[in-house]
Amino acid sequence: MESTLKEIGDGGSVLDLDPKATVGGGVEDIYGEDCATEEQLVTPWTFSVASGYSLLRDPHHNKGLAFTEKERDAHYLRGLLPPAIVTQQLQEKKLMQNIRQYQLPLQKFIAMMELQERNERLFYKLLVDNVEELLPVVYTPTVGEACQKYGSIFRRPQGLYISLKEKGKILEVLKNWPQRSIQVIVVTDGERILGLGDLGCQGMGIPVGKLSLYTALGGVRPSACLPITIDVGTNNEKLLNDEFYIGLKQRRATGEEYYELLDEFMTAVKQNYGEKVLIQFEDFANHNAFELLAKYRTTHLVFNDDIQGTAAVVLAGAVSALKLIGGTLADHTFLFLGAGEAGTGIAELIALEVSKQTKAPVEETRKKIWLVDSKGLIVHSRKDSLQHFKKPWAHEHEPVKDLLSAVKAIKPTVLIGSSGVGRTFTKEVVEAVSSINEKPLIMALSNPTSQSECTAEEAYTWSEGRAIFASGSPFDPFEYNGKTFVPGQSNNAYIFPGFGLGVVISGAIRVHDDMLLAASEALAAQVSEENYDKGLIYPPFTNIRKISANIAANVAAKAYELGLATRLPRPADLVKYAESCMYSPVYRTYR
């Protein structure tokens, strides 16, 4: 977060813009895709006018049996398709029936990826209309298994692979990507994929999945999205010995070699796509994630979803949970299990929000937030041995070795897990938190489901139905003593698509912490009384596009207020403007 990063970096703020760092382009919507209405006729251009056989094999323009008689004549499709003309709705119905017949989530994942490669608009139509059912298929938890087996299920390359072999020619590699108007890049080096560790080049499933959600949930057009994997090797012995592994078969590059490659990449991205391309760092290991965010936050438009996106969605859950647990944020005591990117990022954003509400300095508001790592409670006596991003959380207290003892000593009202280790919120821990609070807020955030600190069933049973529970991966509703509890999902997909859309529509050139707070506040405001009655602290994903539009509007408003927005004049109604900019997956009519 910015305040912590000032201590890590050179003390600069994103508002202290270096003129040399702010020259250059941004992207234009040359073809009017952002503002085109669904009724507007579109010419299916590729490098030449696509027709016939090539049109059916172009996922951006293919409509399958939905091509009309007129289109079949105009584009030389006669005889290449069976005579039936089928609506997009009927195609969607058929495909959902097919997908539901698969028993294994990975089979559903592969079916969805094949659809994306065949018919892009139909893929997004399915995802938008069936978001609650398909989100766990294209994203967590299934994407974790897909990354583990990526070499075996690899069909057709998606995105760009930039390895150590490309050192010195990254700009040329970026120019190989056919789309020029890129607005969002999601990049990983595969070192810390979800809670699964180093998956090297096979981490590409994460940028591809994230950008699918940027389009489906946030409405950023697919042609403006670019997934990238930086391959510097892997330390995963199993992958190095796997004949189907698709990445570099060498140990991970570190130090100067690693940072030189990343620096060349960041420079090339700005040179090729301009100032206003959002670069989202995804699943980098702690030792690199903080370093990269601190290094580039004042010169590039960068966002780390693990540090900042997770923080924003958890803060929104904590703010909305106040309706159920009472008090203000400042009244509560927070205890984290896990002090990596997610844990320290969430803690810092909560401290910033409390500071904003109470006008107390952030150094003061941090004191009600405690973190436990693998060595126990982070306390002042450990300060000399701590990594830099943990030091702000080293408070005065005697050493405490384990989570249960920390719960008894600190007496938290909110328990948050971001450890990446499953089943660490034991029966004793949940019972201890529940004995302190009438309604404890328990957030088990680690992904995928197997790594969750506890299940919804365990949280509700061990707290005797009193816990307010949210998790990172989805859990089914659970019945306890005749009452049905619906667990909330503290999923980054609530935040980053709307956040990205807000950055794009405002033409922001930097990300500021206040923009993250604006995103959290907008998400918390979307929770209805009906949701609270079910014990939910997040709104249902069925309304995600409306939620994303509101988040985008709030983020854009803050960018304008901070003087970081470049799209002028500012639209009068930002919510309506955000909605009008969202990509629609409905088929277009071709001339």
Coordinates of N, CA and C in Angstrom, one line a residue, residues 24 28 30 75 96-97 183 205 219 269 291 305 358 451 485 487 490 505 563 583:
G24 N 3.9 10.1 -23.6 CA 3.4 8.9 -24.3 C 1.9 8.8 -24.3
E28 N -6.5 4.3 -28.0 CA -7.8 4.8 -28.6 C -8.7 3.6 -29.0
I30 N -10.3 2.8 -31.7 CA -10.3 3.2 -33.1 C -11.6 2.8 -33.8
H75 N -21.0 -13.2 -47.0 CA -19.6 -13.6 -46.6 C -19.2 -15.0 -47.0
M96 N -24.8 -24.9 -22.3 CA -24.9 -25.0 -20.8 C -25.3 -26.5 -20.5
Q97 N -26.2 -27.0 -21.3 CA -26.6 -28.4 -21.1 C -25.4 -29.3 -21.2
Q183 N -5.5 -2.1 -23.2 CA -5.8 -1.3 -22.0 C -5.5 -1.9 -20.7
G205 N -2.5 -19.8 -16.8 CA -4.0 -19.9 -16.6 C -4.5 -18.8 -15.7
G219 N -16.6 -5.6 -18.1 CA -16.9 -5.0 -19.4 C -15.8 -4.4 -20.2
V269 N 6.6 -2.2 -22.4 CA 5.1 -2.1 -22.3 C 4.7 -0.6 -22.5
E291 N 8.5 -5.4 -3.9 CA 9.6 -4.7 -4.6 C 9.2 -4.1 -5.9
D305 N -2.9 -7.3 -7.6 CA -4.2 -7.8 -7.1 C -4.1 -8.6 -5.8
T358 N -11.2 8.4 11.3 CA -11.0 9.0 12.6 C -10.1 10.2 12.6
Q451 N -7.2 -25.2 0.4 CA -6.3 -24.4 1.3 C -7.0 -23.4 2.2
F485 N -27.5 -21.0 6.4 CA -26.5 -20.0 6.3 C -25.9 -19.9 4.9
P487 N -22.8 -18.7 3.0 CA -21.5 -18.1 3.2 C -21.2 -17.1 2.1
S490 N -15.4 -13.8 -0.4 CA -14.6 -12.6 -0.5 C -13.6 -12.8 -1.6
I505 N -11.8 4.1 -18.0 CA -12.8 5.1 -18.5 C -12.4 6.5 -18.0
G563 N -6.7 14.5 -9.7 CA -5.9 15.0 -10.8 C -5.2 14.0 -11.6
Y583 N -18.4 -3.7 -22.6 CA -18.5 -4.7 -23.7 C -19.8 -5.5 -23.6

